């Protein structure tokens, strides 16, 4: 993921050098280019988080339906379905941790 260059505080406190006819156009353009990159990065992060949120909602909905259907049959299959769901969730969390933290977990 791309890194964010400016914080809101940096943007607020940004001062430009003035030239004979006002601000230095090149400096302002460079600053605005970086602000645009930040906004593009924010938008990309938002889209990723929206997709992740939708996937989690679908997984939760499917798990809820699985437990509801199983509990309607008998109480015993509910435990099996729930433990399988918990196991799957633990596997997914483990994979996510490996992706996020990488070698830190292995070492």
PDB file of C-alpha atoms in Angstrom:
ATOM      1  CA  UNK A   1       0.000   0.000   0.000  1.00  0.00           C
ATOM      2  CA  UNK A   2       1.243   3.504  -0.670  1.00  0.00           C
ATOM      3  CA  UNK A   3       2.291   5.651   2.233  1.00  0.00           C
ATOM      4  CA  UNK A   4       0.566   8.886   3.171  1.00  0.00           C
ATOM      5  CA  UNK A   5       2.847  11.887   2.700  1.00  0.00           C
ATOM      6  CA  UNK A   6       0.919  14.635   4.512  1.00  0.00           C
ATOM      7  CA  UNK A   7      -1.155  14.615   7.653  1.00  0.00           C
ATOM      8  CA  UNK A   8      -4.004  17.109   8.041  1.00  0.00           C
ATOM      9  CA  UNK A   9      -1.722  19.083  10.356  1.00  0.00           C
ATOM     10  CA  UNK A  10       0.999  19.227   7.667  1.00  0.00           C
ATOM     11  CA  UNK A  11      -1.463  20.549   5.104  1.00  0.00           C
ATOM     12  CA  UNK A  12      -2.818  23.099   7.565  1.00  0.00           C
ATOM     13  CA  UNK A  13       0.643  24.358   8.518  1.00  0.00           C
ATOM     14  CA  UNK A  14       2.077  24.385   4.989  1.00  0.00           C
ATOM     15  CA  UNK A  15       3.625  27.729   4.055  1.00  0.00           C
ATOM     16  CA  UNK A  16       4.804  28.637   0.570  1.00  0.00           C
ATOM     17  CA  UNK A  17       7.600  31.004  -0.329  1.00  0.00           C
ATOM     18  CA  UNK A  18       6.444  34.069  -2.155  1.00  0.00           C
ATOM     19  CA  UNK A  19       7.998  35.231  -5.369  1.00  0.00           C
ATOM     20  CA  UNK A  20       7.684  38.525  -7.137  1.00  0.00           C
ATOM     21  CA  UNK A  21       4.100  37.890  -8.241  1.00  0.00           C
ATOM     22  CA  UNK A  22       2.917  35.698  -5.400  1.00  0.00           C
ATOM     23  CA  UNK A  23       3.598  32.102  -4.407  1.00  0.00           C
ATOM     24  CA  UNK A  24       6.207  30.015  -6.195  1.00  0.00           C
ATOM     25  CA  UNK A  25       4.061  28.151  -8.711  1.00  0.00           C
ATOM     26  CA  UNK A  26       6.386  25.137  -8.926  1.00  0.00           C
ATOM     27  CA  UNK A  27       6.374  24.668  -5.147  1.00  0.00           C
ATOM     28  CA  UNK A  28       2.573  24.936  -4.956  1.00  0.00           C
ATOM     29  CA  UNK A  29       2.170  22.471  -7.837  1.00  0.00           C
ATOM     30  CA  UNK A  30       4.475  19.928  -6.160  1.00  0.00           C
ATOM     31  CA  UNK A  31       2.584  20.258  -2.900  1.00  0.00           C
ATOM     32  CA  UNK A  32      -0.776  19.839  -4.593  1.00  0.00           C
ATOM     33  CA  UNK A  33       0.514  16.810  -6.541  1.00  0.00           C
ATOM     34  CA  UNK A  34       1.414  15.166  -3.240  1.00  0.00           C
ATOM     35  CA  UNK A  35      -1.978  16.047  -1.765  1.00  0.00           C
ATOM     36  CA  UNK A  36      -3.630  14.439  -4.784  1.00  0.00           C
ATOM     37  CA  UNK A  37      -1.515  11.301  -4.306  1.00  0.00           C
ATOM     38  CA  UNK A  38      -2.655  11.189  -0.674  1.00  0.00           C
ATOM     39  CA  UNK A  39      -6.292  11.441  -1.656  1.00  0.00           C
ATOM     40  CA  UNK A  40      -5.834   8.697  -4.266  1.00  0.00           C
ATOM     41  CA  UNK A  41      -4.242   6.549  -1.589  1.00  0.00           C
ATOM     42  CA  UNK A  42      -7.119   7.292   0.803  1.00  0.00           C
ATOM     43  CA  UNK A  43      -9.637   6.355  -1.871  1.00  0.00           C
ATOM     44  CA  UNK A  44      -7.822   3.101  -2.623  1.00  0.00           C
ATOM     45  CA  UNK A  45      -7.735   2.245   1.088  1.00  0.00           C
ATOM     46  CA  UNK A  46     -11.430   3.050   1.408  1.00  0.00           C
ATOM     47  CA  UNK A  47     -12.288   0.763  -1.518  1.00  0.00           C
ATOM     48  CA  UNK A  48     -10.218  -2.072  -0.045  1.00  0.00           C
ATOM     49  CA  UNK A  49     -11.894  -1.643   3.337  1.00  0.00           C
ATOM     50  CA  UNK A  50     -15.345  -1.538   1.757  1.00  0.00           C
ATOM     51  CA  UNK A  51     -14.652  -4.804  -0.079  1.00  0.00           C
ATOM     52  CA  UNK A  52     -13.288  -6.379   3.103  1.00  0.00           C
ATOM     53  CA  UNK A  53     -16.323  -5.168   5.035  1.00  0.00           C
ATOM     54  CA  UNK A  54     -18.700  -6.696   2.473  1.00  0.00           C
ATOM     55  CA  UNK A  55     -16.807 -10.005   2.565  1.00  0.00           C
ATOM     56  CA  UNK A  56     -17.002 -10.078   6.371  1.00  0.00           C
ATOM     57  CA  UNK A  57     -20.715  -9.300   6.290  1.00  0.00           C
ATOM     58  CA  UNK A  58     -21.302 -12.137   3.818  1.00  0.00           C
ATOM     59  CA  UNK A  59     -19.226 -14.550   5.929  1.00  0.00           C
ATOM     60  CA  UNK A  60     -21.151 -13.554   9.050  1.00  0.00           C
ATOM     61  CA  UNK A  61     -24.466 -13.958   7.231  1.00  0.00           C
ATOM     62  CA  UNK A  62     -23.460 -17.395   5.908  1.00  0.00           C
ATOM     63  CA  UNK A  63     -22.223 -18.520   9.321  1.00  0.00           C
ATOM     64  CA  UNK A  64     -25.450 -17.314  10.920  1.00  0.00           C
ATOM     65  CA  UNK A  65     -27.534 -19.191   8.336  1.00  0.00           C
ATOM     66  CA  UNK A  66     -25.445 -22.336   8.784  1.00  0.00           C
ATOM     67  CA  UNK A  67     -25.978 -22.279  12.543  1.00  0.00           C
ATOM     68  CA  UNK A  68     -29.700 -21.530  12.161  1.00  0.00           C
ATOM     69  CA  UNK A  69     -30.276 -24.428   9.739  1.00  0.00           C
ATOM     70  CA  UNK A  70     -28.202 -26.802  11.867  1.00  0.00           C
ATOM     71  CA  UNK A  71     -29.991 -25.849  15.073  1.00  0.00           C
ATOM     72  CA  UNK A  72     -33.357 -26.494  13.443  1.00  0.00           C
ATOM     73  CA  UNK A  73     -32.412 -30.139  12.767  1.00  0.00           C
ATOM     74  CA  UNK A  74     -31.022 -31.034  16.203  1.00  0.00           C
ATOM     75  CA  UNK A  75     -28.881 -29.441  18.868  1.00  0.00           C
ATOM     76  CA  UNK A  76     -25.859 -31.726  18.214  1.00  0.00           C
ATOM     77  CA  UNK A  77     -25.154 -30.583  14.611  1.00  0.00           C
ATOM     78  CA  UNK A  78     -25.146 -26.993  15.843  1.00  0.00           C
ATOM     79  CA  UNK A  79     -21.993 -27.638  17.848  1.00  0.00           C
ATOM     80  CA  UNK A  80     -20.321 -29.321  14.876  1.00  0.00           C
ATOM     81  CA  UNK A  81     -21.244 -26.476  12.496  1.00  0.00           C
ATOM     82  CA  UNK A  82     -20.212 -23.840  15.031  1.00  0.00           C
ATOM     83  CA  UNK A  83     -16.836 -25.459  15.779  1.00  0.00           C
ATOM     84  CA  UNK A  84     -16.162 -25.850  12.051  1.00  0.00           C
ATOM     85  CA  UNK A  85     -17.003 -22.180  11.549  1.00  0.00           C
ATOM     86  CA  UNK A  86     -14.765 -21.166  14.455  1.00  0.00           C
ATOM     87  CA  UNK A  87     -11.963 -23.328  13.069  1.00  0.00           C
ATOM     88  CA  UNK A  88     -12.319 -21.708   9.650  1.00  0.00           C
ATOM     89  CA  UNK A  89     -12.246 -18.270  11.223  1.00  0.00           C
ATOM     90  CA  UNK A  90      -9.102 -19.126  13.187  1.00  0.00           C
ATOM     91  CA  UNK A  91      -7.425 -20.375  10.004  1.00  0.00           C
ATOM     92  CA  UNK A  92      -8.347 -17.152   8.212  1.00  0.00           C
ATOM     93  CA  UNK A  93      -7.051 -15.023  11.079  1.00  0.00           C
ATOM     94  CA  UNK A  94      -3.807 -16.976  11.060  1.00  0.00           C
ATOM     95  CA  UNK A  95      -3.400 -16.408   7.318  1.00  0.00           C
ATOM     96  CA  UNK A  96      -4.165 -12.695   7.723  1.00  0.00           C
ATOM     97  CA  UNK A  97      -1.605 -12.367  10.509  1.00  0.00           C
ATOM     98  CA  UNK A  98       1.024 -14.003   8.327  1.00  0.00           C
ATOM     99  CA  UNK A  99       0.195 -11.610   5.477  1.00  0.00           C
ATOM    100  CA  UNK A 100       0.151  -8.525   7.683  1.00  0.00           C
ATOM    101  CA  UNK A 101       3.098  -9.234   9.949  1.00  0.00           C
ATOM    102  CA  UNK A 102       5.054 -11.513   7.606  1.00  0.00           C
ATOM    103  CA  UNK A 103       8.340 -12.716   8.988  1.00  0.00           C
ATOM    104  CA  UNK A 104       7.797 -11.083  12.357  1.00  0.00           C
ATOM    105  CA  UNK A 105       5.540 -13.945  13.471  1.00  0.00           C
ATOM    106  CA  UNK A 106       7.861 -16.652  12.139  1.00  0.00           C
ATOM    107  CA  UNK A 107      10.881 -15.197  13.937  1.00  0.00           C
TER     108      UNK A 107
END
